[in-house]
XYZ file of C-alpha atoms in Angstrom:
725
model
C -6.489 -43.993 6.288
C -4.414 -42.542 3.418
C -1.504 -41.636 5.640
C -1.715 -44.539 8.094
C 0.930 -46.857 6.630
C 3.077 -43.909 5.600
C 3.029 -42.315 9.048
C 3.706 -45.647 10.772
C 6.850 -45.953 8.663
C 7.844 -42.379 9.442
C 7.323 -42.986 13.149
C 10.243 -45.408 13.311
C 12.381 -43.825 10.602
C 15.518 -41.791 11.147
C 15.356 -38.089 10.376
C 15.533 -36.985 6.732
C 14.691 -40.467 5.419
C 11.202 -39.716 4.159
C 12.015 -39.839 0.454
C 13.447 -43.375 0.727
C 10.348 -44.539 2.610
C 7.986 -43.141 -0.004
C 9.986 -44.590 -2.886
C 10.025 -48.031 -1.313
C 6.286 -47.883 -0.690
C 5.643 -46.849 -4.289
C 7.857 -49.684 -5.563
C 6.169 -52.261 -3.335
C 2.753 -51.440 -4.760
C 3.638 -50.647 -8.358
C 2.957 -54.175 -9.601
C -0.505 -54.668 -8.111
C -3.047 -56.440 -10.279
C -5.278 -54.223 -12.365
C -8.782 -55.654 -12.233
C -11.109 -54.099 -14.778
C -14.058 -52.447 -13.010
C -17.623 -53.322 -13.840
C -19.402 -51.045 -16.288
C -20.019 -47.958 -14.185
C -22.953 -46.843 -16.335
C -24.899 -49.944 -15.310
C -24.205 -49.518 -11.589
C -27.601 -48.604 -10.119
C -26.037 -47.546 -6.824
C -24.168 -44.813 -8.668
C -26.620 -44.066 -11.452
C -30.079 -45.112 -10.260
C -33.045 -44.646 -12.552
C -34.736 -41.331 -11.913
C -38.307 -41.462 -10.667
C -40.850 -39.937 -12.981
C -41.759 -36.368 -12.236
C -41.623 -32.776 -13.442
C -37.960 -32.972 -14.440
C -38.418 -35.769 -16.958
C -39.517 -33.312 -19.651
C -36.133 -31.582 -19.506
C -34.149 -34.802 -19.221
C -35.791 -35.894 -22.458
C -34.683 -32.661 -24.144
C -30.999 -33.113 -23.274
C -28.667 -33.727 -26.211
C -26.132 -35.795 -24.251
C -25.778 -38.546 -21.644
C -25.362 -37.106 -18.148
C -23.637 -40.302 -16.959
C -20.927 -40.008 -19.594
C -20.477 -36.344 -18.789
C -20.091 -37.171 -15.094
C -17.350 -39.694 -15.926
C -15.613 -37.235 -18.257
C -15.582 -34.522 -15.592
C -14.392 -36.686 -12.699
C -13.245 -40.150 -13.745
C -14.521 -43.566 -12.672
C -12.280 -44.035 -9.624
C -13.269 -40.613 -8.330
C -16.981 -41.319 -8.744
C -16.809 -44.810 -7.239
C -15.065 -43.621 -4.088
C -17.507 -40.752 -3.584
C -20.502 -43.047 -3.852
C -18.889 -45.663 -1.632
C -18.587 -43.024 1.112
C -22.068 -41.624 0.526
C -23.661 -45.073 0.650
C -21.908 -45.788 3.955
C -23.117 -42.468 5.375
C -26.684 -43.079 4.265
C -26.762 -46.410 6.106
C -24.940 -45.314 9.259
C -27.186 -44.235 12.177
C -24.832 -41.455 13.279
C -24.995 -39.797 9.859
C -28.766 -39.576 9.699
C -30.225 -36.084 9.393
C -31.951 -34.712 12.479
C -35.425 -33.168 11.975
C -34.611 -30.055 13.997
C -31.544 -27.831 13.995
C -29.311 -29.083 16.833
C -28.000 -26.679 19.459
C -24.321 -25.765 19.626
C -23.311 -28.549 21.985
C -25.128 -31.207 19.967
C -23.624 -29.857 16.731
C -20.145 -30.187 18.208
C -20.897 -33.662 19.536
C -22.069 -34.884 16.130
C -19.103 -33.369 14.297
C -16.631 -35.025 16.680
C -18.319 -38.407 16.494
C -18.577 -38.359 12.703
C -14.941 -37.292 12.418
C -13.707 -40.316 14.379
C -16.137 -42.731 12.734
C -14.875 -41.649 9.324
C -11.231 -42.058 10.319
C -11.833 -45.585 11.614
C -13.646 -46.603 8.429
C -10.460 -46.318 6.289
C -12.058 -46.141 2.861
C -8.801 -46.704 0.997
C -5.325 -47.810 1.954
C -1.816 -46.736 1.053
C -1.503 -48.898 -2.067
C -4.610 -47.328 -3.564
C -3.365 -43.882 -2.574
C 0.130 -44.306 -4.016
C -1.232 -45.645 -7.299
C -4.068 -43.126 -7.500
C -3.207 -40.284 -5.088
C -5.938 -38.148 -6.596
C -8.427 -40.256 -4.643
C -7.765 -37.791 -1.836
C -9.538 -35.169 -3.935
C -12.558 -37.440 -4.336
C -12.527 -38.230 -0.633
C -12.521 -34.540 0.242
C -15.373 -33.770 -2.140
C -17.414 -36.667 -0.780
C -17.232 -35.670 2.874
C -17.690 -31.924 2.286
C -20.756 -32.674 0.169
C -22.341 -34.190 3.279
C -21.438 -31.494 5.817
C -18.822 -28.774 6.031
C -18.350 -28.705 9.816
C -17.228 -32.239 10.502
C -15.260 -32.269 7.250
C -13.233 -29.210 8.235
C -12.651 -30.781 11.638
C -11.477 -33.992 10.011
C -9.290 -32.171 7.486
C -7.567 -30.091 10.149
C -6.747 -32.970 12.470
C -6.101 -35.740 9.965
C -4.903 -33.680 7.015
C -3.329 -30.322 7.727
C -1.930 -31.266 11.157
C -0.074 -34.470 10.189
C 0.949 -33.173 6.754
C 2.596 -30.146 8.390
C 4.441 -32.456 10.792
C 5.565 -34.585 7.853
C 6.664 -31.754 5.594
C 8.097 -29.354 8.197
C 9.209 -31.797 10.868
C 11.679 -34.670 10.936
C 11.718 -38.250 12.193
C 12.173 -37.187 15.808
C 8.438 -36.368 15.972
C 7.522 -39.822 14.692
C 5.796 -40.891 17.904
C 3.208 -38.162 17.413
C 2.626 -39.222 13.821
C 1.943 -42.747 15.097
C -0.542 -41.388 17.639
C -2.405 -39.542 14.892
C -2.571 -42.757 12.898
C -3.991 -44.594 15.926
C -6.531 -41.801 16.545
C -5.083 -41.174 20.015
C -4.466 -37.445 19.616
C -6.318 -34.673 17.815
C -4.475 -31.750 16.293
C -4.877 -28.068 15.507
C -2.966 -25.413 13.553
C -2.381 -22.236 15.577
C -1.076 -19.303 13.564
C -3.512 -16.382 13.891
C -3.489 -14.152 16.972
C -6.123 -11.774 18.324
C -4.285 -8.688 17.043
C -2.504 -10.201 14.017
C -3.705 -12.517 11.283
C -2.414 -11.759 7.817
C 0.764 -10.109 9.106
C 2.512 -13.219 10.409
C 5.684 -11.295 11.200
C 3.759 -9.152 13.667
C 2.775 -12.103 15.842
C 3.982 -11.914 19.425
C 3.719 -15.387 20.940
C 7.281 -16.060 22.081
C 9.422 -19.224 22.245
C 12.626 -18.745 24.245
C 15.259 -21.477 24.277
C 16.539 -22.454 27.735
C 20.030 -23.925 27.349
C 20.099 -25.409 30.877
C 16.910 -27.437 30.573
C 17.093 -28.003 26.781
C 13.520 -26.712 26.490
C 11.557 -23.986 24.798
C 9.529 -21.646 26.984
C 6.308 -20.685 25.203
C 4.764 -17.477 26.487
C 1.861 -15.188 25.575
C 2.608 -11.624 26.712
C -1.030 -10.425 26.708
C -4.478 -11.194 25.315
C -3.723 -9.490 22.002
C -1.067 -12.168 21.431
C -3.423 -15.067 22.235
C -3.711 -17.608 19.431
C -7.305 -17.521 18.195
C -9.710 -18.844 15.576
C -7.905 -22.171 15.818
C -10.132 -25.018 14.615
C -10.418 -27.939 17.096
C -8.782 -25.844 19.827
C -11.923 -24.743 21.661
C -12.915 -28.098 23.149
C -11.238 -31.114 21.609
C -7.629 -30.889 20.456
C -4.804 -32.401 22.477
C -1.919 -30.872 20.488
C -1.372 -27.864 18.262
C 1.245 -26.674 15.833
C 1.937 -23.240 17.303
C 3.817 -20.497 15.474
C 5.958 -18.363 17.781
C 8.820 -15.889 17.532
C 11.986 -17.841 18.374
C 14.622 -16.337 20.664
C 17.912 -18.116 21.342
C 20.656 -17.195 23.870
C 21.589 -13.502 24.084
C 17.960 -12.791 23.131
C 18.769 -13.231 19.467
C 15.640 -13.330 17.329
C 15.348 -16.109 14.719
C 11.939 -15.310 13.276
C 8.622 -17.088 13.347
C 8.964 -20.856 13.780
C 6.560 -23.761 14.260
C 6.429 -25.918 17.398
C 4.434 -28.977 18.352
C 2.761 -27.986 21.629
C 0.708 -30.270 23.916
C -2.516 -28.493 24.916
C -4.636 -30.980 26.857
C -4.179 -34.290 28.618
C -4.706 -37.031 26.031
C -7.155 -38.960 28.244
C -8.955 -36.364 30.377
C -8.947 -33.460 27.866
C -8.121 -31.123 30.757
C -5.743 -28.250 29.905
C -2.144 -28.825 30.918
C -0.586 -26.565 33.577
C 0.505 -23.293 32.015
C -2.106 -23.467 29.254
C -5.265 -21.337 29.280
C -7.531 -22.520 26.499
C -11.127 -21.621 25.692
C -13.856 -21.657 23.076
C -14.855 -18.709 20.864
C -18.548 -19.619 20.972
C -21.219 -19.748 18.308
C -20.409 -18.468 14.819
C -22.370 -17.553 11.696
C -21.708 -21.053 10.333
C -19.431 -24.090 10.698
C -20.544 -24.530 14.301
C -19.446 -28.147 14.427
C -15.886 -26.822 14.572
C -14.803 -25.708 18.028
C -12.725 -22.656 17.172
C -10.788 -21.536 20.214
C -8.123 -19.345 21.745
C -5.097 -20.237 23.853
C -2.590 -18.392 26.033
C 0.652 -19.803 27.428
C 2.243 -18.842 30.744
C 5.959 -19.679 30.696
C 4.972 -23.080 29.311
C 7.828 -25.508 28.661
C 8.102 -27.999 25.814
C 11.006 -30.275 24.786
C 13.678 -29.019 22.391
C 12.719 -31.800 19.990
C 9.280 -30.210 19.477
C 10.636 -27.566 17.109
C 9.551 -28.434 13.567
C 13.083 -28.428 12.248
C 12.913 -28.963 8.475
C 13.405 -25.245 7.783
C 15.653 -24.519 10.767
C 17.014 -26.180 13.917
C 19.133 -25.384 16.967
C 21.865 -27.353 18.671
C 22.138 -27.963 22.415
C 23.856 -24.590 22.945
C 21.100 -22.734 21.114
C 22.930 -22.062 17.848
C 20.371 -21.738 15.063
C 21.027 -23.128 11.608
C 18.807 -23.182 8.541
C 19.311 -24.337 4.953
C 17.266 -21.265 3.952
C 19.216 -18.154 4.892
C 16.589 -15.606 3.852
C 14.217 -15.300 6.844
C 11.287 -14.279 4.618
C 11.722 -17.306 2.364
C 12.165 -19.523 5.418
C 8.828 -18.351 6.778
C 7.242 -18.959 3.389
C 8.519 -22.536 3.391
C 7.259 -23.050 6.934
C 3.787 -21.824 5.936
C 3.643 -24.063 2.878
C 0.638 -25.908 4.283
C -1.412 -22.771 3.704
C -0.968 -23.041 -0.082
C -2.374 -26.553 0.032
C -5.175 -25.205 2.204
C -6.010 -22.614 -0.443
C -6.010 -25.248 -3.154
C -8.381 -27.345 -1.059
C -10.668 -24.377 -0.396
C -11.059 -23.942 -4.142
C -12.418 -27.498 -4.260
C -14.617 -26.915 -1.205
C -16.252 -23.895 -2.806
C -17.036 -26.013 -5.859
C -18.983 -28.348 -3.563
C -20.964 -25.497 -1.996
C -21.780 -23.781 -5.282
C -22.603 -27.010 -7.119
C -25.139 -28.009 -4.459
C -26.770 -24.573 -4.603
C -26.915 -24.613 -8.404
C -28.404 -28.122 -8.412
C -31.107 -27.078 -5.954
C -32.027 -23.852 -7.754
C -31.971 -25.368 -11.254
C -34.125 -28.364 -10.368
C -36.506 -26.111 -8.454
C -36.763 -23.742 -11.422
C -37.678 -26.601 -13.759
C -40.324 -27.878 -11.317
C -41.874 -24.619 -10.156
C -44.596 -23.300 -12.477
C -45.857 -19.723 -12.543
C -47.936 -17.787 -15.109
C -48.049 -18.604 -18.818
C -49.166 -17.250 -22.205
C -52.601 -15.595 -22.147
C -53.945 -18.061 -24.706
C -53.012 -21.092 -22.587
C -54.222 -22.540 -19.302
C -50.860 -24.169 -18.685
C -48.340 -22.423 -16.452
C -44.690 -22.356 -17.466
C -41.807 -23.742 -15.435
C -39.946 -20.657 -14.245
C -36.782 -21.853 -16.007
C -38.559 -20.968 -19.261
C -38.360 -17.285 -18.383
C -35.307 -15.518 -19.762
C -34.661 -13.580 -16.566
C -34.561 -16.801 -14.532
C -32.255 -18.392 -17.093
C -29.808 -15.501 -16.780
C -29.899 -15.816 -13.004
C -28.886 -19.472 -13.199
C -26.748 -20.035 -16.295
C -23.780 -17.849 -15.300
C -23.446 -19.873 -12.094
C -24.133 -23.240 -13.733
C -21.441 -22.666 -16.366
C -19.032 -21.229 -13.779
C -19.453 -24.212 -11.477
C -18.709 -26.674 -14.283
C -15.567 -24.670 -15.086
C -14.736 -24.714 -11.368
C -15.193 -28.502 -11.346
C -12.446 -28.804 -13.960
C -10.051 -26.201 -12.574
C -10.338 -27.365 -8.938
C -9.382 -30.911 -9.942
C -6.584 -29.544 -12.118
C -4.982 -27.434 -9.389
C -5.559 -30.204 -6.828
C -3.703 -32.720 -8.982
C -0.887 -30.295 -9.770
C -0.427 -29.536 -6.079
C -0.497 -33.217 -5.144
C 2.075 -34.059 -7.816
C 4.334 -31.313 -6.497
C 3.992 -32.495 -2.890
C 4.763 -36.116 -3.739
C 7.796 -35.149 -5.817
C 8.990 -32.762 -3.143
C 8.742 -35.427 -0.442
C 10.870 -37.647 -2.662
C 13.588 -35.008 -2.768
C 12.932 -33.379 -6.143
C 13.287 -29.636 -6.642
C 9.771 -28.255 -7.003
C 10.534 -24.597 -6.333
C 9.216 -23.328 -9.699
C 5.959 -25.243 -9.351
C 5.707 -24.138 -5.739
C 6.000 -20.477 -6.633
C 3.396 -20.710 -9.379
C 0.981 -22.762 -7.267
C 1.345 -20.208 -4.484
C 0.497 -17.408 -6.925
C -2.405 -19.059 -8.718
C -3.923 -20.480 -5.506
C -3.719 -16.970 -4.008
C -5.881 -15.803 -6.924
C -8.126 -18.850 -7.399
C -9.141 -19.025 -3.755
C -10.604 -15.479 -3.705
C -12.145 -15.911 -7.156
C -13.775 -19.231 -6.278
C -15.001 -18.251 -2.824
C -16.501 -14.992 -4.083
C -18.082 -16.846 -7.004
C -19.642 -19.293 -4.561
C -20.739 -16.495 -2.221
C -22.525 -14.624 -5.005
C -23.835 -17.758 -6.698
C -25.343 -19.282 -3.568
C -27.105 -15.999 -2.774
C -28.513 -15.792 -6.291
C -29.684 -19.400 -6.063
C -31.359 -18.659 -2.730
C -33.232 -15.748 -4.269
C -34.053 -17.746 -7.402
C -35.955 -20.183 -5.168
C -38.110 -17.384 -3.777
C -39.566 -17.704 -0.298
C -39.079 -21.473 -0.201
C -35.346 -20.901 -0.590
C -35.409 -19.004 2.693
C -36.493 -22.094 4.607
C -33.654 -23.671 6.515
C -34.809 -27.007 5.103
C -33.838 -25.828 1.609
C -30.195 -26.112 2.658
C -29.250 -22.875 0.912
C -28.847 -20.848 4.094
C -26.432 -23.355 5.602
C -24.464 -23.506 2.345
C -24.223 -19.715 2.295
C -23.141 -19.443 5.934
C -20.681 -22.321 5.822
C -19.069 -21.059 2.623
C -18.749 -17.542 4.034
C -15.751 -18.486 6.165
C -13.878 -19.581 3.034
C -13.580 -15.900 2.091
C -11.536 -15.265 5.229
C -9.524 -18.208 6.501
C -6.275 -19.374 4.899
C -5.804 -15.745 3.845
C -8.420 -12.987 3.805
C -9.347 -12.597 0.161
C -8.599 -8.906 -0.378
C -5.173 -9.310 1.168
C -4.394 -12.725 -0.267
C -4.858 -11.702 -3.902
C -1.905 -9.329 -3.517
C 0.352 -12.412 -3.508
C -0.701 -13.137 -7.088
C -0.399 -9.576 -8.354
C 2.998 -9.133 -6.654
C 4.295 -12.205 -8.490
C 2.901 -11.138 -11.850
C 4.215 -7.582 -11.561
C 7.659 -8.759 -10.493
C 7.860 -11.120 -13.488
C 7.037 -8.323 -15.906
C 9.264 -5.698 -14.287
C 12.217 -8.090 -14.128
C 11.798 -9.169 -17.770
C 11.447 -12.752 -16.580
C 11.059 -15.664 -18.961
C 7.344 -16.348 -18.579
C 7.692 -19.876 -19.947
C 10.409 -20.843 -17.459
C 8.440 -19.248 -14.621
C 5.264 -21.126 -15.540
C 5.498 -24.922 -15.565
C 1.720 -24.938 -15.001
C 1.256 -22.649 -18.047
C -0.826 -20.057 -16.205
C 1.337 -17.201 -17.542
C 3.396 -18.877 -20.282
C 1.278 -17.125 -22.925
C 2.663 -13.786 -21.702
C 5.959 -14.528 -23.448
C 4.223 -12.781 -26.363
C 2.796 -10.033 -24.173
C 3.879 -7.145 -26.374
C 2.279 -8.768 -29.412
C -0.884 -9.601 -27.460
C -1.256 -5.973 -26.401
C -1.466 -4.950 -30.048
C -4.331 -7.310 -30.913
C -7.885 -6.045 -31.412
C -11.247 -7.734 -31.512
C -12.145 -8.742 -35.082
C -15.432 -10.603 -34.491
C -18.100 -9.803 -37.080
C -21.058 -11.799 -35.736
C -22.300 -13.570 -32.624
C -20.965 -16.912 -33.828
C -17.438 -15.544 -34.048
C -17.843 -13.849 -30.669
C -18.780 -17.182 -29.066
C -15.944 -19.084 -30.724
C -13.937 -20.594 -27.856
C -10.597 -19.747 -29.510
C -11.582 -16.122 -29.973
C -12.735 -15.952 -26.373
C -9.342 -17.203 -25.215
C -7.651 -14.585 -27.400
C -9.757 -11.858 -25.780
C -9.020 -13.073 -22.253
C -5.312 -13.292 -23.061
C -5.423 -9.652 -24.124
C -7.378 -8.663 -20.996
C -4.812 -10.313 -18.715
C -1.867 -8.772 -20.575
C -3.462 -5.314 -20.580
C -4.305 -5.556 -16.847
C -0.720 -6.547 -16.053
C 0.678 -3.767 -18.232
C -1.625 -1.238 -16.544
C -0.619 -2.400 -13.054
C 3.097 -2.275 -13.894
C 2.785 1.244 -15.326
C 0.947 2.371 -12.207
C 3.628 0.754 -10.051
C 6.423 2.552 -11.888
C 4.595 5.889 -11.823
C 4.372 5.713 -8.041
C 8.002 4.700 -7.709
C 9.037 7.588 -9.935
C 7.020 9.874 -7.669
C 9.200 8.812 -4.751
C 6.924 6.260 -3.096
C 8.673 3.406 -1.334
C 7.820 -0.259 -1.985
C 5.258 -0.398 0.824
C 3.390 2.715 -0.293
C 3.562 1.626 -3.910
C 1.986 -1.756 -3.248
C -0.688 -0.103 -1.141
C -1.595 2.448 -3.793
C -1.844 0.151 -6.810
C -4.559 -2.112 -5.407
C -7.778 -0.364 -6.439
C -8.423 -0.443 -10.212
C -5.111 -2.198 -10.859
C -3.544 -4.985 -8.773
C -6.726 -6.430 -7.266
C -8.448 -6.580 -10.634
C -5.319 -8.072 -12.199
C -5.308 -10.970 -9.722
C -8.960 -11.843 -10.265
C -8.644 -11.595 -14.052
C -5.581 -13.855 -13.817
C -7.669 -16.424 -11.921
C -10.593 -16.169 -14.329
C -8.396 -16.425 -17.415
C -6.660 -19.465 -15.872
C -10.036 -21.066 -15.153
C -11.140 -20.486 -18.723
C -7.836 -21.737 -20.151
C -7.828 -24.951 -18.095
C -11.473 -25.584 -19.006
C -10.720 -24.750 -22.644
C -7.851 -27.254 -22.817
C -9.984 -29.905 -21.146
C -12.917 -29.492 -23.541
C -10.995 -29.036 -26.791
C -8.882 -32.123 -26.081
C -11.936 -34.358 -25.683
C -12.884 -36.640 -28.569
C -15.902 -35.496 -30.552
C -19.109 -36.536 -28.816
C -22.450 -35.087 -27.689
C -20.835 -34.486 -24.297
C -18.045 -32.434 -25.853
C -20.594 -30.436 -27.816
C -22.557 -29.423 -24.740
C -19.339 -28.578 -22.887
C -18.318 -26.327 -25.788
C -21.590 -24.429 -25.300
C -20.934 -24.207 -21.563
C -17.387 -22.990 -22.250
C -18.665 -20.377 -24.718
C -21.220 -19.050 -22.260
C -18.664 -18.950 -19.437
C -16.147 -17.056 -21.563
C -18.660 -14.660 -23.112
C -20.021 -13.805 -19.688
C -16.498 -12.839 -18.591
C -16.218 -10.563 -21.640
C -19.508 -8.887 -20.682
C -18.267 -8.483 -17.098
C -15.154 -6.615 -18.233
C -16.618 -4.814 -21.246
C -15.548 -1.405 -19.902
C -11.923 -2.561 -19.764
C -12.060 -3.871 -23.323
C -13.151 -0.407 -24.449
C -10.770 1.412 -22.120
C -7.801 -0.562 -23.439
C -8.846 -0.299 -27.086
C -9.594 -3.992 -27.767
C -13.155 -3.019 -28.707
C -13.416 -0.066 -31.071
C -17.174 0.402 -31.478
C -20.361 -0.195 -29.499
C -21.594 -2.968 -31.787
C -18.827 -5.328 -30.675
C -20.140 -5.887 -27.169
C -23.613 -6.371 -28.644
C -22.311 -9.476 -30.437
C -21.514 -11.081 -27.097
C -24.885 -10.079 -25.694
C -26.619 -11.635 -28.704
C -24.554 -14.779 -28.286
C -25.447 -15.098 -24.618
C -29.149 -14.599 -25.320
C -28.984 -17.303 -27.965
C -27.230 -19.718 -25.625
C -29.762 -19.156 -22.833
C -32.518 -20.801 -24.843
C -30.207 -23.701 -25.709
C -28.735 -24.310 -22.264
C -32.062 -24.192 -20.429
C -32.956 -27.438 -22.218
C -29.617 -28.953 -21.176
C -29.615 -27.573 -17.634
C -31.238 -30.476 -15.787
C -28.945 -33.053 -17.378
C -25.969 -30.786 -16.642
C -26.822 -30.631 -12.947
C -27.511 -34.379 -12.951
C -23.888 -34.792 -14.061
C -22.555 -32.904 -11.022
C -25.249 -33.518 -8.395
C -24.658 -35.691 -5.340
C -27.283 -38.205 -4.237
C -30.560 -36.982 -2.771
C -29.438 -38.010 0.722
C -26.312 -35.870 0.395
C -28.009 -32.923 -1.325
C -30.619 -32.941 1.465
C -33.008 -30.336 0.070
C -36.725 -30.750 -0.658
C -36.291 -28.165 -3.424
C -33.563 -30.080 -5.225
C -34.535 -33.753 -5.094
C -33.815 -35.649 -8.289
C -37.472 -36.474 -9.011
C -38.469 -32.801 -8.957
C -41.547 -33.409 -6.795
C -40.898 -30.220 -4.857
C -44.232 -29.843 -3.085
C -44.352 -33.439 -1.889
C -40.893 -33.192 -0.360
C -41.579 -29.698 0.961
C -44.713 -30.880 2.739
C -42.836 -33.769 4.321
C -40.038 -31.454 5.481
C -42.468 -28.967 7.010
C -44.771 -31.400 8.808
C -41.874 -33.452 10.201
C -40.573 -30.451 12.131
C -40.987 -31.148 15.878
C -43.903 -29.173 17.332
C -45.306 -28.168 13.948
C -48.931 -28.633 15.092
C -48.454 -27.925 18.787
C -49.436 -24.907 20.806
C -46.344 -23.058 22.127
C -45.541 -23.494 25.809
C -45.748 -19.688 26.126
C -49.273 -19.509 24.699
C -50.559 -17.589 27.750
C -48.275 -14.726 26.764
C -50.345 -14.470 23.566
C -53.803 -14.521 25.152
C -53.633 -13.501 28.827
C -50.646 -11.122 28.588
C -50.167 -11.018 32.360
C -46.742 -9.543 31.823
C -48.446 -6.318 30.692
C -50.278 -6.013 34.011
C -47.055 -6.566 35.909
C -45.390 -3.885 33.824
C -47.973 -1.307 35.030
C -47.171 -1.917 38.710
């Protein structure tokens, strides 16, 4: 697909020639004809007319055009590709929804089949990709909107696996790149071990170089060193990128390095001699992915299978690396994880947006109670408590839509420039830091938001058919893989604290502008809230000023705590450990939230005046004010707020916006909702006819009207008589 023509070129290219290949490909496609697309707003396959139903009342109340808002948030090319994929899925027999939850084996079978069908479809080629590389972001959103399991499987084998070979390997592994392109091998990424996950340096899988045979001997000393939780490893992968501690002659240790390791025969899928590989079994969610474990017994692989971009050995076993610092070398080798964290931020947007769409549409359709002088029941979205359950998550998910595309594009730009030989170290450092904060923020936001949406749908939300349970369970893993959240956020706080303590130039350190504002940190710390009414409190510029102060104060507090501990004689390890609670952890999350607000703020304020901009300004105000409410204790603790009436202004502003946004809510979710086929929830269908769709979902369940095969256990209870004997 995207990488096919690129990887075919790499397969026959000499080592270290990737930048020339990419430049020539870009040049060859730079002059393609630009054909103006048809008017997207008139495309009924993308924007079909909504059927009449309970939601029409709220669509009529909206002050803006949801179609125009959709295009503003995503762009025409993005939307067209998503719908192209969704329309193909809806027509394809192997993507039809099954009426009953499949068992584990069937779930795996479907995920594998859909993965390969998608790869063969090739929705866009290299010329489209090189001219509009951000289509990869649309592609990812489209497939994850359908199902997380097969999408993760696809992304691992056809995204993370080949991209790691391309970025960390050289031309000598080209034959494997060609096999990926031809769909002849399926890959995995094996880093985590049973006893070590976050602490990569503690991993114990060993790769010893044998000078005589010119091979590496891969060995697992015991079960604790077994590679585990490896997606695609349990049943299906043929090859894995395995991280192992490298030892060269004289037992000299050269740190953790990556190797391309054959796991199974490419035709029979039987494990190769010396490889013990198995499946981890059923999980809470994502059961289409066959997570597995593997152990190696003096298993030999060719010398050429070392991914040698960050370090290589000669025939005699002499190790050489352009990066002399072993810690930095490992960081470069694990660069794929930063991209993974960026992608997870986008994945969580998909999960939360689906949940918010379901709960909001349900709340506008579901009627309960009403004024005593009326016989008409109110839609539950009319109740203030229901509004405040939904609006924080609706506004957050729209902000997440903007920030996930922003960080995705920034990361893609950096990768493309890096592959062409440009120095992207500053961008790389900042992307590592902000992705280490955004990933925990986004995944926790999705975790909490999906749960609230489930509860907001009452008992019907507890039905598996609602889709909310699967969204919750599938998203749950995002909080753990690619860096467990509570540990990962330390990467962001470590970076921020080091910048401040080293008197770094925040502008130079921040090409993405996530911390550039801190150049004036000392001035920011002296500012105080001056808002006199709710209107001033909700002003988007004032909200940014408050969040700037909050970030600066949190950083200053963390640095002071750090230096207090150091002055008390604590070493670096103890200091980092003892600044987490109330300081470093909170700093990282606030950094992510302020960045999300700032990116959303820039997006909205740079739009031309329009009804769509006006509604986004309200969304931005609510999102920012809700963050102020969340951290109100810190604003008082740090002296930004001086009296109790100040926080009341934000509360008044939020209450005022609730009544405004509830009339905009259905059109807002229309602007981010996938098609009904993709959303796949009787509670969230676009026509709002909840009970009709709910009835159809319930009565179509196999065996719904049938007596159970164990009915005699209900009436005759012969097992009780046997129990007395």
